[in-house]
Amino acid sequence: MNEETIRARLAFLRAAESLKHTLRSGHTSTGRPESTAEHTWRLCLMALVFEDGLAGLDMLKVLKLCVVHDLAEAIHGDIPAIAQVDHAAKSAQERDDLLQLTAPLDPALRQEMLALWEEYETGATPEAQAVKAMDKLETILQHNQGENPPDFDYAFNLGYGQRYTQAQPLFAAIRQMLDDDTRARMKTAASGPDATSGG
């Protein structure tokens, strides 16, 4: 690999660093807003933890899709799921942002990143569909675990991503457990501000 390629890839990595401070609507268990990078890390970990339940999938592809799925948020940030109304516009903006972010990369690597993102975005493969399901599940897991503001809408969790998470038995089983957790958080939140800690 030549020096120019290495420098260009380092420039891309520097730009992608902004995902470490790109905040999401959920909070950590300490009450700090969660970053996109933290969500991506635990999504990758989730894929590894449940690998034995993902028979027949290309796990390297799964992990690549996990890493790339929110990469474009390095430019314009995250739009909370609860606020997403125009999926086509969001998708177009993210594609443009990904093209901008990956501009320093050599053409083959840039095309691989774009192809992975498009595979995820369209749910074109079993791997992409699995990552979409786990993306929703990790988000719900964090919503339930987080020390969220008093007005946090836990009820949103119950409908979020159902079409992805019901697609196979493993994800449906995880979803059932997380929905039970959501209902418990809703009950706790409804009982007053002193009862919202923990999770």
Coordinates of C-alpha atoms in Angstrom, one line a residue:
M1 CA 0.0 0.0 0.0
N2 CA 1.5 3.3 -1.0
E3 CA 1.9 6.4 1.2
E4 CA -0.8 8.4 -0.6
T5 CA -3.4 5.7 0.0
I6 CA -2.4 5.4 3.7
R7 CA -2.7 9.2 4.2
A8 CA -6.1 9.2 2.5
R9 CA -7.4 6.5 4.7
L10 CA -6.2 8.3 7.8
A11 CA -8.0 11.4 6.6
F12 CA -11.2 9.3 6.3
L13 CA -10.7 7.9 9.8
R14 CA -10.2 11.4 11.2
A15 CA -13.5 12.5 9.6
A16 CA -15.3 9.4 10.9
E17 CA -14.1 10.3 14.5
S18 CA -17.0 12.7 14.7
L19 CA -19.3 9.7 15.3
K20 CA -17.8 9.5 18.8
H21 CA -19.5 12.8 19.6
T22 CA -22.6 12.5 17.3
L23 CA -25.4 12.1 19.9
R24 CA -28.5 9.9 19.7
S25 CA -31.8 10.4 21.5
G26 CA -31.1 7.6 24.0
H27 CA -29.0 7.9 27.1
T28 CA -26.5 5.6 28.8
S29 CA -27.2 4.1 32.2
T30 CA -25.4 7.0 33.8
G31 CA -27.7 9.6 32.1
R32 CA -25.2 10.8 29.5
P33 CA -26.5 11.0 25.9
E34 CA -25.3 8.0 23.8
S35 CA -23.1 8.5 20.8
T36 CA -23.6 6.9 17.4
A37 CA -20.1 5.2 17.8
E38 CA -21.3 3.7 21.1
H39 CA -24.4 2.3 19.5
T40 CA -22.4 0.9 16.6
W41 CA -19.9 -0.8 19.0
R42 CA -22.7 -2.5 20.9
L43 CA -24.5 -3.5 17.7
C44 CA -21.2 -5.3 16.6
L45 CA -21.0 -6.9 20.1
M46 CA -24.6 -8.0 19.8
A47 CA -23.9 -9.7 16.5
L48 CA -20.9 -11.5 18.0
V49 CA -22.9 -12.6 21.1
F50 CA -25.7 -14.1 19.0
E51 CA -23.5 -15.5 16.2
D52 CA -24.5 -19.0 17.2
G53 CA -28.1 -18.1 16.5
L54 CA -27.3 -16.7 13.0
A55 CA -26.6 -19.9 11.2
G56 CA -26.0 -19.6 7.5
L57 CA -25.1 -15.9 7.6
D58 CA -21.7 -14.5 6.5
M59 CA -20.5 -13.1 9.9
L60 CA -17.8 -11.0 8.3
K61 CA -20.4 -9.3 6.1
V62 CA -22.7 -8.9 9.2
L63 CA -20.0 -7.1 11.1
K64 CA -19.1 -4.9 8.1
L65 CA -22.7 -3.9 7.8
C66 CA -22.9 -3.1 11.5
V67 CA -19.9 -0.9 11.2
V68 CA -21.0 1.0 8.1
H69 CA -24.8 1.3 8.7
D70 CA -24.7 4.7 10.5
L71 CA -21.4 5.9 9.1
A72 CA -23.0 8.7 7.2
E73 CA -24.2 10.3 10.5
A74 CA -20.7 11.7 10.8
I75 CA -21.8 14.5 8.6
H76 CA -25.3 15.6 9.6
G77 CA -25.8 13.6 12.7
D78 CA -28.6 11.3 13.8
I79 CA -32.3 11.8 13.3
P80 CA -34.1 10.1 16.2
A81 CA -36.3 7.3 15.0
I82 CA -39.3 8.9 16.6
A83 CA -38.7 12.0 14.5
Q84 CA -38.3 10.3 11.1
V85 CA -41.1 11.1 8.8
D86 CA -39.6 11.1 5.3
H87 CA -37.5 7.9 4.9
A88 CA -36.7 8.6 1.2
A89 CA -35.3 12.1 2.0
K90 CA -33.3 10.7 5.0
S91 CA -31.9 8.0 2.8
A92 CA -30.9 10.4 0.1
Q93 CA -29.2 12.7 2.6
E94 CA -27.3 9.9 4.2
R95 CA -26.1 8.6 0.8
D96 CA -24.9 12.1 -0.1
D97 CA -23.2 12.3 3.3
L98 CA -21.5 9.0 2.9
L99 CA -20.2 10.0 -0.5
Q100 CA -18.7 13.1 1.1
L101 CA -17.3 11.2 4.0
T102 CA -15.6 8.6 1.8
A103 CA -14.3 11.0 -0.8
P104 CA -10.7 10.6 0.4
L105 CA -10.7 6.9 -0.1
D106 CA -9.4 5.0 -3.1
P107 CA -12.2 4.1 -5.5
A108 CA -12.4 0.4 -4.7
L109 CA -12.7 0.9 -0.9
R110 CA -15.1 3.8 -1.4
Q111 CA -17.3 1.6 -3.6
E112 CA -17.2 -1.2 -1.0
M113 CA -18.3 1.2 1.7
L114 CA -21.2 2.6 -0.4
A115 CA -22.2 -0.9 -1.5
L116 CA -22.4 -2.1 2.1
W117 CA -24.4 0.9 3.1
E118 CA -26.8 0.4 0.2
E119 CA -27.1 -3.3 1.0
Y120 CA -28.1 -2.4 4.6
E121 CA -30.4 0.5 3.6
T122 CA -32.4 -1.7 1.1
G123 CA -32.3 -4.8 3.3
A124 CA -31.2 -6.6 0.2
T125 CA -29.6 -9.7 1.8
P126 CA -30.3 -12.0 4.8
E127 CA -27.2 -10.4 6.5
A128 CA -28.7 -6.9 6.0
Q129 CA -32.0 -7.9 7.3
A130 CA -30.4 -9.4 10.4
V131 CA -28.4 -6.2 11.0
K132 CA -31.6 -4.2 10.6
A133 CA -33.3 -6.3 13.2
M134 CA -30.4 -6.1 15.6
D135 CA -30.1 -2.3 15.1
K136 CA -33.7 -1.9 16.3
L137 CA -33.1 -4.4 19.2
E138 CA -30.0 -2.6 20.4
T139 CA -31.8 0.7 20.3
I140 CA -34.6 -0.6 22.4
L141 CA -32.2 -2.3 24.8
Q142 CA -30.5 1.1 25.3
H143 CA -33.7 2.9 25.7
N144 CA -34.7 0.5 28.5
Q145 CA -31.3 0.6 30.1
G146 CA -30.7 4.3 29.9
E147 CA -31.2 6.9 32.5
N148 CA -33.5 8.9 30.3
P149 CA -35.2 12.3 30.8
P150 CA -38.6 12.2 32.6
D151 CA -40.5 12.8 29.4
F152 CA -38.9 9.9 27.5
D153 CA -41.4 8.1 25.3
Y154 CA -40.9 4.4 26.2
A155 CA -44.2 3.5 24.4
F156 CA -42.4 4.2 21.1
N157 CA -40.3 1.1 21.7
L158 CA -43.3 -1.2 21.5
G159 CA -43.9 -0.5 17.8
Y160 CA -40.4 0.3 16.7
G161 CA -39.0 -2.0 14.0
Q162 CA -41.5 -4.7 14.4
R163 CA -41.3 -5.8 10.8
Y164 CA -37.6 -6.5 11.1
T165 CA -37.6 -8.0 14.6
Q166 CA -40.3 -10.5 13.9
A167 CA -38.6 -11.9 10.8
Q168 CA -36.9 -14.8 12.6
P169 CA -37.4 -16.7 15.9
L170 CA -34.2 -15.5 17.6
F171 CA -35.1 -11.8 17.1
A172 CA -38.7 -12.3 18.0
A173 CA -37.6 -14.0 21.3
I174 CA -35.2 -11.1 22.1
R175 CA -37.9 -8.6 21.1
Q176 CA -40.4 -10.2 23.5
M177 CA -38.0 -9.9 26.4
L178 CA -37.2 -6.3 25.5
D179 CA -40.9 -5.4 25.2
D180 CA -41.4 -6.8 28.7
D181 CA -38.6 -4.5 29.8
T182 CA -40.2 -1.6 28.0
R183 CA -43.5 -2.2 29.8
A184 CA -41.7 -2.3 33.1
R185 CA -40.0 1.0 32.4
M186 CA -43.3 2.6 31.4
K187 CA -44.9 1.4 34.6
T188 CA -41.9 2.7 36.7
A189 CA -41.9 6.1 34.8
A190 CA -45.6 6.5 35.4
S191 CA -45.2 6.0 39.1
G192 CA -43.2 9.2 39.6
P193 CA -39.8 10.9 39.2
D194 CA -38.2 9.1 42.2
A195 CA -38.9 5.7 40.5
T196 CA -37.2 6.3 37.2
S197 CA -33.7 5.5 38.2
G198 CA -32.1 2.2 37.3
G199 CA -33.4 -0.1 34.6

